[in-house]
């Protein structure tokens, strides 16, 4: 029951900006451009229908989720999988940037004082989402469901009421931009010929933003209740139907109420009835429709619609904060990203993923001044790369199963699925080409460069892990010899509680020999420590090494190295007392020498390094906090 | 023989900018101001003489160096010492910023294309010095001696030749600015009364920059050949004499050749013979004098003088790169800075000190656009705080020795020293007050704020170390109990070479019990590892913990914690295999989980953590590099 809203926010929220982008792009063709919004909306709707049908096949074939990445990797190989992964990672960043920017534009309808501060408001929202996600979101269903349902219901109601008022009650509903004329940048007349076709192609490409978020549902199949595939498929179908209804409904209403938008960035502008030129773009399509449908009889309806739109857009951004680490985890499992990203409990790695997503989205928002129209040029490409490769993978999948399947009923079903996926692959492939051509120079190339970088990075990481795995592989010839004896060395720079704890622990291991070593960097240190050592009577020899150059690491390493040379068949065990502190800045004040020695000892063959921690009182604080954090993480 | 030039560059280089700053400040009083350059130069010369005499007493009393910090700490207590230390640390930053900026201005006389790019050229020089010092300077005497000697000789020659030409040959030498009239910002006439006195006080304060660098010599006493104190004292005397000669010689020549400077920053400007207003400042005093003395008969003389001036200024900046870590090391020994700064071999800490100095100097240079006149307002304060407290400390010192000394000859000598130090303390104290009052609002407050921050920081660090030392102090009541048994646990996430090395080392320690633990985060991992484990037949039980939430740290810690609870009197020894890699970025790809587990285990009582390093082939590279670096460091 709750599965729908969680995944739906990303997919459904797109109808809040896709119609706007269609109209804005069409405005580049002049007033005549707007008449094409209807056929373009229809085409986008058809693509939505085909993609949703195609994904229903994927959901049945891959009930354990994984989405296009798994499908492409399994059926088309490593490089296709990596391509999809790169595209999706970049797309998550754009989902955050576009959704938040669009949410802020919608917010402006309620809070006009945001005008001129869009970019920083968007940054603020992203920071807020980051903090919430870093702390860990408990409720990932309940509270999130409400805005999604409110959005769906109020949107469908608005469309129904609008159409009812126009066609049944015969009201003449005119949007606030109905009487504004739109003029092209250079003031010349409407476009025709190839130039018009180019604009129509771009408008269609931007309208395809309506499809972003659909891919997220197939990733989420495991989260559905059993029968998972069936439920996921049903949700997908329902979602597709709702999305198409909303999209076409909005475009129909926008046509009927004569919504006219302009592209501020390229210089199209309005001329009002008084003949004055206006360069400022009006509010969003949803905002204009909500105003015209509700404002004259039920003002709260306007606010509910706009607020719900804003909230579902922020929710959509939030899904990326869940999806990004999830995809990163799968990629880490396959050794394309640092392995620790796969272990969820690793708070640091998880946090780093969220921070990377957040920083990238903030950079985008600031670079493009939170302009949805500018950001949308980078979006969509990634999703359609994912769609196309996913569908081609599915075609391969069915071809493979058909090779072995003998049951005629099952074969018939698989053949039907294959046909659907062939149609899906063809259509998404064609759309991808249209998107690439019409948007490449407008910004899509940036997204492609980012994807290329991710691809190269992940391939490099994967190759590294392969090489290391090969190097550490156990073979029958591998050396399994047991060291004969243990020579223990304690680094004892002071005679204090941490040192005697290290001594006690070292003695408990009953090594063959046990020596304490002090590297004295000041002259007076030598006598002090010898006196204190004798007073304690540990029964362990203390070797004091004078180091006139005030160097601890070098002389100590030399001592260990010598011990190794003298006893080549034994293993040396070095015990280092370490302070456990409560604040990060205390860490800077302690253990730095220990850390350096440990790092350097690691390069020596036949040496193991034992840290004997001594817990300072201040460490209690941090231990408690660490425990709380882990528990939160596990609970998720 | 080589001791002089190394320490001398800081002290002598100041005569390259001190006369300029006197003339620039005097220009604020109008044309009449310049006539005061002579008495002000004389007063500065007297202060130099008194300070040098005072320091000769310090050098005898403290043959082991340490300088004003040690003197103030020992005789006036912790807080006085810290005050001097804060002042000197800030002063090192200013020495770099001022010297490099002044060097760049002198460079402009040879390379006019630097005009307008002073700040970035200065940053480039600082970066160069940083790199050289990070890599470690081998030659700290030979090559450094040459520019210092060339500077001294050519400067003294220039003064001699200039005076000879004027007074003996009767040449009329006029500088390039001789015929320019200087007008105050508002165009009004010459200052009189209190306003004039205020300007004179500021000119004197800026001229006291000639004293910066003198304090560095007393820090360097240990570097002299025996008899150290005697040699250091001789060098100091010689240096004082040379500095005073240069300073007064330059001022005399500047007067005779009518050098007129303006203060671009406050808007004083030139009016030339044609009555035109010129707002651009002329080159430095040294540059103008070199031109007028050499250009008409021996052009190379001009270039040698200017180049030597530039080089000695960069050398002076370089001494700060040696002095800063040296002072930091002493402060670390006294627990005012992180202890690892005291161990010289710690490349990282040493590098961090150099980088901090460099970054702070770059920030200053950029903030003040490499203007010596602006930076000099922050300078000098620190040096005079150090002078004054050092001298007061010396007075206390002699008073103390006189209390016990009985030998009349020695007493007489000590009384004489005390008188000199009383004069020194009084004079430097008065100068400090003049400097504080005349410069406070012009920028000195920034230096004081920086010193205050350093003071608070170092006091906090010291208090922290004291508290910790108290906490870990061994008392007769301290627990010295030996754990009875060792329970060993191996973290074995894979069956590979690093794991069997950890197993072999763990077995060599012959613990009471030995268990291998694998936290399985994927279902298929469980069976794989169990099969591989059985195939190897280690004779050690493997406990596989399934972790459905893909968390490694938590379940592993829980296991260790349970083992602790079941065996409260034993110590748990955890063995973790670790990869030793060659590049820092490989570190990101490995050991992250190990690192997290180790950190968390440190918070548990009665647990020690043993790293068993496995050296990957790529680690050879880094080990070699680490070795080379350490050897360089030791050699210094
Ligand atoms: K959508
Ligand atoms: K979306
Ligand atoms: K998306
Ligand atoms: K000086
Ligand atoms: K100096
Ligand atoms: K200095």
mmCIF file of N, CA and C in Angstrom, chain A residues 381-489:
data_model
loop_
_atom_site.group_PDB
_atom_site.id
_atom_site.type_symbol
_atom_site.label_atom_id
_atom_site.label_comp_id
_atom_site.label_asym_id
_atom_site.label_seq_id
_atom_site.Cartn_x
_atom_site.Cartn_y
_atom_site.Cartn_z
ATOM 1 N N UNK A 381 19.105 12.739 -21.045
ATOM 2 C CA UNK A 381 20.070 11.910 -21.784
ATOM 3 C C UNK A 381 20.368 10.629 -21.009
ATOM 4 N N UNK A 382 20.718 10.796 -19.745
ATOM 5 C CA UNK A 382 21.106 9.648 -18.933
ATOM 6 C C UNK A 382 19.991 8.629 -18.816
ATOM 7 N N UNK A 383 18.782 9.117 -18.573
ATOM 8 C CA UNK A 383 17.657 8.207 -18.403
ATOM 9 C C UNK A 383 17.438 7.404 -19.677
ATOM 10 N N UNK A 384 17.560 8.059 -20.829
ATOM 11 C CA UNK A 384 17.291 7.329 -22.074
ATOM 12 C C UNK A 384 18.430 6.377 -22.456
ATOM 13 N N UNK A 385 19.654 6.691 -22.040
ATOM 14 C CA UNK A 385 20.739 5.712 -22.206
ATOM 15 C C UNK A 385 20.389 4.471 -21.401
ATOM 16 N N UNK A 386 19.931 4.708 -20.177
ATOM 17 C CA UNK A 386 19.556 3.608 -19.301
ATOM 18 C C UNK A 386 18.384 2.818 -19.885
ATOM 19 N N UNK A 387 17.344 3.529 -20.338
ATOM 20 C CA UNK A 387 16.176 2.882 -20.954
ATOM 21 C C UNK A 387 16.608 1.994 -22.119
ATOM 22 N N UNK A 388 17.361 2.601 -23.057
ATOM 23 C CA UNK A 388 17.686 1.917 -24.302
ATOM 24 C C UNK A 388 18.509 0.661 -24.050
ATOM 25 N N UNK A 389 19.594 0.813 -23.241
ATOM 26 C CA UNK A 389 20.426 -0.359 -22.978
ATOM 27 C C UNK A 389 19.656 -1.405 -22.186
ATOM 28 N N UNK A 390 18.796 -0.934 -21.261
ATOM 29 C CA UNK A 390 17.975 -1.871 -20.487
ATOM 30 C C UNK A 390 17.051 -2.664 -21.401
ATOM 31 N N UNK A 391 16.417 -1.990 -22.341
ATOM 32 C CA UNK A 391 15.480 -2.675 -23.240
ATOM 33 C C UNK A 391 16.212 -3.634 -24.178
ATOM 34 N N UNK A 392 17.346 -3.190 -24.718
ATOM 35 C CA UNK A 392 18.125 -4.084 -25.591
ATOM 36 C C UNK A 392 18.533 -5.324 -24.789
ATOM 37 N N UNK A 393 18.931 -5.084 -23.536
ATOM 38 C CA UNK A 393 19.280 -6.209 -22.677
ATOM 39 C C UNK A 393 18.116 -7.167 -22.513
ATOM 40 N N UNK A 394 16.917 -6.613 -22.343
ATOM 41 C CA UNK A 394 15.735 -7.470 -22.174
ATOM 42 C C UNK A 394 15.447 -8.292 -23.418
ATOM 43 N N UNK A 395 15.654 -7.692 -24.596
ATOM 44 C CA UNK A 395 15.444 -8.433 -25.844
ATOM 45 C C UNK A 395 16.384 -9.638 -25.866
ATOM 46 N N UNK A 396 17.653 -9.402 -25.539
ATOM 47 C CA UNK A 396 18.634 -10.478 -25.449
ATOM 48 C C UNK A 396 18.205 -11.539 -24.441
ATOM 49 N N UNK A 397 17.695 -11.033 -23.307
ATOM 50 C CA UNK A 397 17.266 -11.949 -22.250
ATOM 51 C C UNK A 397 16.221 -12.922 -22.767
ATOM 52 N N UNK A 398 15.186 -12.376 -23.446
ATOM 53 C CA UNK A 398 14.108 -13.250 -23.935
ATOM 54 C C UNK A 398 14.624 -14.173 -25.019
ATOM 55 N N UNK A 399 15.492 -13.686 -25.887
ATOM 56 C CA UNK A 399 16.080 -14.544 -26.913
ATOM 57 C C UNK A 399 16.797 -15.720 -26.246
ATOM 58 N N UNK A 400 17.467 -15.416 -25.140
ATOM 59 C CA UNK A 400 18.175 -16.479 -24.411
ATOM 60 C C UNK A 400 17.221 -17.490 -23.796
ATOM 61 N N UNK A 401 16.168 -17.007 -23.144
ATOM 62 C CA UNK A 401 15.243 -17.947 -22.495
ATOM 63 C C UNK A 401 14.489 -18.750 -23.549
ATOM 64 N N UNK A 402 14.183 -18.131 -24.677
ATOM 65 C CA UNK A 402 13.444 -18.834 -25.734
ATOM 66 C C UNK A 402 14.271 -19.985 -26.301
ATOM 67 N N UNK A 403 15.596 -19.862 -26.206
ATOM 68 C CA UNK A 403 16.456 -20.906 -26.751
ATOM 69 C C UNK A 403 16.269 -22.230 -25.996
ATOM 70 N N UNK A 404 15.948 -22.162 -24.717
ATOM 71 C CA UNK A 404 15.845 -23.384 -23.912
ATOM 72 C C UNK A 404 14.408 -23.718 -23.521
ATOM 73 N N UNK A 405 13.540 -22.717 -23.504
ATOM 74 C CA UNK A 405 12.167 -22.931 -23.040
ATOM 75 C C UNK A 405 11.407 -23.843 -24.018
ATOM 76 N N UNK A 406 10.654 -24.834 -23.472
ATOM 77 C CA UNK A 406 9.922 -25.742 -24.347
ATOM 78 C C UNK A 406 8.417 -25.604 -24.172
ATOM 79 N N UNK A 407 7.941 -25.222 -23.001
ATOM 80 C CA UNK A 407 6.505 -25.068 -22.718
ATOM 81 C C UNK A 407 5.890 -24.034 -23.666
ATOM 82 N N UNK A 408 4.944 -24.439 -24.526
ATOM 83 C CA UNK A 408 4.410 -23.513 -25.529
ATOM 84 C C UNK A 408 3.755 -22.281 -24.900
ATOM 85 N N UNK A 409 3.058 -22.455 -23.776
ATOM 86 C CA UNK A 409 2.392 -21.308 -23.132
ATOM 87 C C UNK A 409 3.423 -20.287 -22.669
ATOM 88 N N UNK A 410 4.457 -20.808 -21.997
ATOM 89 C CA UNK A 410 5.516 -19.906 -21.531
ATOM 90 C C UNK A 410 6.202 -19.253 -22.715
ATOM 91 N N UNK A 411 6.478 -20.044 -23.759
ATOM 92 C CA UNK A 411 7.125 -19.499 -24.955
ATOM 93 C C UNK A 411 6.311 -18.351 -25.549
ATOM 94 N N UNK A 412 4.998 -18.564 -25.585
ATOM 95 C CA UNK A 412 4.153 -17.537 -26.162
ATOM 96 C C UNK A 412 4.272 -16.236 -25.350
ATOM 97 N N UNK A 413 4.247 -16.416 -24.019
ATOM 98 C CA UNK A 413 4.367 -15.235 -23.166
ATOM 99 C C UNK A 413 5.718 -14.538 -23.384
ATOM 100 N N UNK A 414 6.772 -15.349 -23.460
ATOM 101 C CA UNK A 414 8.116 -14.765 -23.631
ATOM 102 C C UNK A 414 8.247 -14.069 -24.981
ATOM 103 N N UNK A 415 7.624 -14.696 -26.031
ATOM 104 C CA UNK A 415 7.682 -14.057 -27.348
ATOM 105 C C UNK A 415 6.965 -12.708 -27.335
ATOM 106 N N UNK A 416 5.823 -12.687 -26.609
ATOM 107 C CA UNK A 416 5.075 -11.442 -26.486
ATOM 108 C C UNK A 416 5.938 -10.379 -25.769
ATOM 109 N N UNK A 417 6.577 -10.816 -24.683
ATOM 110 C CA UNK A 417 7.447 -9.892 -23.945
ATOM 111 C C UNK A 417 8.561 -9.374 -24.844
ATOM 112 N N UNK A 418 9.122 -10.290 -25.644
ATOM 113 C CA UNK A 418 10.230 -9.872 -26.493
ATOM 114 C C UNK A 418 9.774 -8.800 -27.485
ATOM 115 N N UNK A 419 8.595 -9.007 -28.051
ATOM 116 C CA UNK A 419 8.080 -8.012 -29.002
ATOM 117 C C UNK A 419 7.928 -6.654 -28.313
ATOM 118 N N UNK A 420 7.332 -6.698 -27.112
ATOM 119 C CA UNK A 420 7.167 -5.429 -26.376
ATOM 120 C C UNK A 420 8.512 -4.764 -26.142
ATOM 121 N N UNK A 421 9.526 -5.546 -25.725
ATOM 122 C CA UNK A 421 10.832 -4.965 -25.455
ATOM 123 C C UNK A 421 11.526 -4.498 -26.727
ATOM 124 N N UNK A 422 11.270 -5.196 -27.857
ATOM 125 C CA UNK A 422 11.846 -4.712 -29.122
ATOM 126 C C UNK A 422 11.252 -3.346 -29.457
ATOM 127 N N UNK A 423 9.929 -3.233 -29.307
ATOM 128 C CA UNK A 423 9.288 -1.938 -29.547
ATOM 129 C C UNK A 423 9.866 -0.886 -28.597
ATOM 130 N N UNK A 424 9.994 -1.280 -27.304
ATOM 131 C CA UNK A 424 10.537 -0.359 -26.303
ATOM 132 C C UNK A 424 11.945 0.083 -26.648
ATOM 133 N N UNK A 425 12.785 -0.890 -27.013
ATOM 134 C CA UNK A 425 14.176 -0.572 -27.330
ATOM 135 C C UNK A 425 14.248 0.357 -28.540
ATOM 136 N N UNK A 426 13.450 0.050 -29.564
ATOM 137 C CA UNK A 426 13.459 0.874 -30.774
ATOM 138 C C UNK A 426 13.032 2.301 -30.451
ATOM 139 N N UNK A 427 11.902 2.385 -29.736
ATOM 140 C CA UNK A 427 11.381 3.720 -29.451
ATOM 141 C C UNK A 427 12.336 4.526 -28.576
ATOM 142 N N UNK A 428 12.811 3.913 -27.465
ATOM 143 C CA UNK A 428 13.716 4.673 -26.585
ATOM 144 C C UNK A 428 15.009 4.991 -27.309
ATOM 145 N N UNK A 429 15.457 4.077 -28.185
ATOM 146 C CA UNK A 429 16.666 4.342 -28.968
ATOM 147 C C UNK A 429 16.488 5.556 -29.868
ATOM 148 N N UNK A 430 15.334 5.597 -30.551
ATOM 149 C CA UNK A 430 15.059 6.728 -31.436
ATOM 150 C C UNK A 430 14.990 8.025 -30.623
ATOM 151 N N UNK A 431 14.280 7.961 -29.490
ATOM 152 C CA UNK A 431 14.179 9.155 -28.640
ATOM 153 C C UNK A 431 15.565 9.589 -28.176
ATOM 154 N N UNK A 432 16.396 8.614 -27.788
ATOM 155 C CA UNK A 432 17.745 8.945 -27.333
ATOM 156 C C UNK A 432 18.506 9.708 -28.409
ATOM 157 N N UNK A 433 18.376 9.241 -29.664
ATOM 158 C CA UNK A 433 19.074 9.921 -30.759
ATOM 159 C C UNK A 433 18.523 11.343 -30.936
ATOM 160 N N UNK A 434 17.180 11.466 -30.885
ATOM 161 C CA UNK A 434 16.572 12.797 -31.005
ATOM 162 C C UNK A 434 17.080 13.714 -29.882
ATOM 163 N N UNK A 435 17.090 13.161 -28.665
ATOM 164 C CA UNK A 435 17.529 13.951 -27.508
ATOM 165 C C UNK A 435 18.980 14.377 -27.687
ATOM 166 N N UNK A 436 19.823 13.419 -28.086
ATOM 167 C CA UNK A 436 21.250 13.723 -28.241
ATOM 168 C C UNK A 436 21.467 14.819 -29.268
ATOM 169 N N UNK A 437 20.809 14.674 -30.428
ATOM 170 C CA UNK A 437 21.016 15.657 -31.499
ATOM 171 C C UNK A 437 20.463 17.030 -31.102
ATOM 172 N N UNK A 438 19.253 17.029 -30.543
ATOM 173 C CA UNK A 438 18.617 18.331 -30.308
ATOM 174 C C UNK A 438 19.169 19.040 -29.080
ATOM 175 N N UNK A 439 19.790 18.278 -28.155
ATOM 176 C CA UNK A 439 20.246 18.936 -26.921
ATOM 177 C C UNK A 439 21.751 19.005 -26.783
ATOM 178 N N UNK A 440 22.485 18.282 -27.660
ATOM 179 C CA UNK A 440 23.917 18.126 -27.422
ATOM 180 C C UNK A 440 24.615 19.444 -27.121
ATOM 181 N N UNK A 441 24.495 20.393 -28.035
ATOM 182 C CA UNK A 441 25.220 21.659 -27.841
ATOM 183 C C UNK A 441 24.575 22.545 -26.782
ATOM 184 N N UNK A 442 23.324 22.230 -26.393
ATOM 185 C CA UNK A 442 22.660 23.063 -25.391
ATOM 186 C C UNK A 442 23.020 22.664 -23.958
ATOM 187 N N UNK A 443 23.856 21.646 -23.777
ATOM 188 C CA UNK A 443 24.241 21.280 -22.420
ATOM 189 C C UNK A 443 24.383 19.779 -22.216
ATOM 190 N N UNK A 444 23.763 18.983 -23.088
ATOM 191 C CA UNK A 444 23.816 17.534 -22.898
ATOM 192 C C UNK A 444 25.252 17.019 -22.927
ATOM 193 N N UNK A 445 26.109 17.733 -23.681
ATOM 194 C CA UNK A 445 27.506 17.289 -23.747
ATOM 195 C C UNK A 445 28.158 17.278 -22.361
ATOM 196 N N UNK A 446 27.743 18.223 -21.507
ATOM 197 C CA UNK A 446 28.295 18.254 -20.145
ATOM 198 C C UNK A 446 27.956 16.978 -19.391
ATOM 199 N N UNK A 447 26.689 16.551 -19.527
ATOM 200 C CA UNK A 447 26.268 15.323 -18.868
ATOM 201 C C UNK A 447 27.057 14.141 -19.419
ATOM 202 N N UNK A 448 27.284 14.136 -20.736
ATOM 203 C CA UNK A 448 28.024 13.030 -21.344
ATOM 204 C C UNK A 448 29.471 13.012 -20.861
ATOM 205 N N UNK A 449 30.076 14.191 -20.719
ATOM 206 C CA UNK A 449 31.447 14.251 -20.213
ATOM 207 C C UNK A 449 31.498 13.698 -18.784
ATOM 208 N N UNK A 450 30.528 14.095 -17.960
ATOM 209 C CA UNK A 450 30.485 13.600 -16.584
ATOM 210 C C UNK A 450 30.336 12.076 -16.577
ATOM 211 N N UNK A 451 29.463 11.566 -17.429
ATOM 212 C CA UNK A 451 29.287 10.115 -17.506
ATOM 213 C C UNK A 451 30.572 9.434 -17.939
ATOM 214 N N UNK A 452 31.261 10.038 -18.924
ATOM 215 C CA UNK A 452 32.521 9.468 -19.395
ATOM 216 C C UNK A 452 33.544 9.386 -18.268
ATOM 217 N N UNK A 453 33.615 10.445 -17.475
ATOM 218 C CA UNK A 453 34.567 10.449 -16.359
ATOM 219 C C UNK A 453 34.222 9.361 -15.355
ATOM 220 N N UNK A 454 32.934 9.235 -15.016
ATOM 221 C CA UNK A 454 32.504 8.196 -14.077
ATOM 222 C C UNK A 454 32.861 6.814 -14.628
ATOM 223 N N UNK A 455 32.629 6.651 -15.936
ATOM 224 C CA UNK A 455 32.903 5.367 -16.581
ATOM 225 C C UNK A 455 34.377 4.992 -16.434
ATOM 226 N N UNK A 456 35.252 5.945 -16.774
ATOM 227 C CA UNK A 456 36.688 5.681 -16.706
ATOM 228 C C UNK A 456 37.122 5.408 -15.267
ATOM 229 N N UNK A 457 36.580 6.200 -14.337
ATOM 230 C CA UNK A 457 36.927 6.014 -12.929
ATOM 231 C C UNK A 457 36.539 4.621 -12.451
ATOM 232 N N UNK A 458 35.313 4.223 -12.748
ATOM 233 C CA UNK A 458 34.829 2.939 -12.247
ATOM 234 C C UNK A 458 35.546 1.771 -12.904
ATOM 235 N N UNK A 459 35.888 1.939 -14.194
ATOM 236 C CA UNK A 459 36.638 0.887 -14.870
ATOM 237 C C UNK A 459 38.023 0.741 -14.228
ATOM 238 N N UNK A 460 38.630 1.877 -13.917
ATOM 239 C CA UNK A 460 39.943 1.856 -13.275
ATOM 240 C C UNK A 460 39.893 1.166 -11.927
ATOM 241 N N UNK A 461 38.875 1.479 -11.139
ATOM 242 C CA UNK A 461 38.739 0.854 -9.822
ATOM 243 C C UNK A 461 38.560 -0.652 -9.984
ATOM 244 N N UNK A 462 37.702 -1.026 -10.913
ATOM 245 C CA UNK A 462 37.447 -2.447 -11.137
ATOM 246 C C UNK A 462 38.721 -3.179 -11.546
ATOM 247 N N UNK A 463 39.485 -2.587 -12.456
ATOM 248 C CA UNK A 463 40.733 -3.223 -12.893
ATOM 249 C C UNK A 463 41.705 -3.368 -11.729
ATOM 250 N N UNK A 464 41.749 -2.333 -10.878
ATOM 251 C CA UNK A 464 42.622 -2.406 -9.713
ATOM 252 C C UNK A 464 42.233 -3.579 -8.809
ATOM 253 N N UNK A 465 40.939 -3.684 -8.508
ATOM 254 C CA UNK A 465 40.494 -4.755 -7.616
ATOM 255 C C UNK A 465 40.789 -6.128 -8.222
ATOM 256 N N UNK A 466 40.600 -6.248 -9.541
ATOM 257 C CA UNK A 466 40.890 -7.527 -10.199
ATOM 258 C C UNK A 466 42.351 -7.899 -10.045
ATOM 259 N N UNK A 467 43.216 -6.904 -10.283
ATOM 260 C CA UNK A 467 44.651 -7.171 -10.197
ATOM 261 C C UNK A 467 45.030 -7.595 -8.782
ATOM 262 N N UNK A 468 44.457 -6.894 -7.780
ATOM 263 C CA UNK A 468 44.786 -7.235 -6.396
ATOM 264 C C UNK A 468 44.252 -8.616 -6.045
ATOM 265 N N UNK A 469 43.021 -8.914 -6.448
ATOM 266 C CA UNK A 469 42.437 -10.221 -6.137
ATOM 267 C C UNK A 469 43.302 -11.331 -6.728
ATOM 268 N N UNK A 470 43.815 -11.083 -7.922
ATOM 269 C CA UNK A 470 44.690 -12.070 -8.568
ATOM 270 C C UNK A 470 45.965 -12.231 -7.749
ATOM 271 N N UNK A 471 46.462 -11.085 -7.262
ATOM 272 C CA UNK A 471 47.736 -11.124 -6.531
ATOM 273 C C UNK A 471 47.614 -11.873 -5.202
ATOM 274 N N UNK A 472 46.454 -11.746 -4.544
ATOM 275 C CA UNK A 472 46.335 -12.347 -3.204
ATOM 276 C C UNK A 472 45.655 -13.711 -3.246
ATOM 277 N N UNK A 473 45.424 -14.247 -4.434
ATOM 278 C CA UNK A 473 44.726 -15.530 -4.548
ATOM 279 C C UNK A 473 45.582 -16.654 -3.966
ATOM 280 N N UNK A 474 44.894 -17.531 -3.264
ATOM 281 C CA UNK A 474 45.563 -18.670 -2.649
ATOM 282 C C UNK A 474 45.765 -19.753 -3.702
ATOM 283 N N UNK A 475 46.996 -20.204 -3.872
ATOM 284 C CA UNK A 475 47.251 -21.309 -4.804
ATOM 285 C C UNK A 475 47.879 -22.452 -4.017
ATOM 286 N N UNK A 476 47.910 -23.632 -4.579
ATOM 287 C CA UNK A 476 48.540 -24.749 -3.859
ATOM 288 C C UNK A 476 49.998 -24.449 -3.530
ATOM 289 N N UNK A 477 50.634 -23.565 -4.322
ATOM 290 C CA UNK A 477 52.057 -23.276 -4.093
ATOM 291 C C UNK A 477 52.264 -22.180 -3.043
ATOM 292 N N UNK A 478 51.181 -21.545 -2.603
ATOM 293 C CA UNK A 478 51.342 -20.427 -1.674
ATOM 294 C C UNK A 478 52.045 -20.857 -0.397
ATOM 295 N N UNK A 479 52.826 -19.942 0.136
ATOM 296 C CA UNK A 479 53.587 -20.196 1.352
ATOM 297 C C UNK A 479 52.650 -20.283 2.548
ATOM 298 N N UNK A 480 52.591 -21.442 3.201
ATOM 299 C CA UNK A 480 51.727 -21.585 4.378
ATOM 300 C C UNK A 480 52.552 -21.835 5.643
ATOM 301 N N UNK A 481 53.841 -21.518 5.578
ATOM 302 C CA UNK A 481 54.740 -21.808 6.702
ATOM 303 C C UNK A 481 54.352 -20.996 7.938
ATOM 304 N N UNK A 482 54.505 -21.633 9.100
ATOM 305 C CA UNK A 482 54.199 -20.968 10.361
ATOM 306 C C UNK A 482 55.494 -20.377 10.918
ATOM 307 N N UNK A 483 55.491 -19.097 11.325
ATOM 308 C CA UNK A 483 56.707 -18.568 11.957
ATOM 309 C C UNK A 483 57.003 -19.370 13.217
ATOM 310 N N UNK A 484 58.312 -19.568 13.523
ATOM 311 C CA UNK A 484 58.604 -20.454 14.649
ATOM 312 C C UNK A 484 58.444 -19.761 15.998
ATOM 313 N N UNK A 485 58.874 -18.518 16.119
ATOM 314 C CA UNK A 485 58.818 -17.851 17.418
ATOM 315 C C UNK A 485 58.319 -16.412 17.281
ATOM 316 N N UNK A 486 57.909 -15.843 18.388
ATOM 317 C CA UNK A 486 57.462 -14.447 18.384
ATOM 318 C C UNK A 486 58.418 -13.603 19.220
ATOM 319 N N UNK A 487 58.977 -12.576 18.592
ATOM 320 C CA UNK A 487 59.835 -11.617 19.310
ATOM 321 C C UNK A 487 59.004 -10.356 19.535
ATOM 322 N N UNK A 488 58.704 -10.061 20.778
ATOM 323 C CA UNK A 488 57.848 -8.908 21.052
ATOM 324 C C UNK A 488 58.676 -7.678 21.406
ATOM 325 N N UNK A 489 58.236 -6.529 20.902
ATOM 326 C CA UNK A 489 58.888 -5.249 21.180
ATOM 327 C C UNK A 489 57.798 -4.277 21.635
#
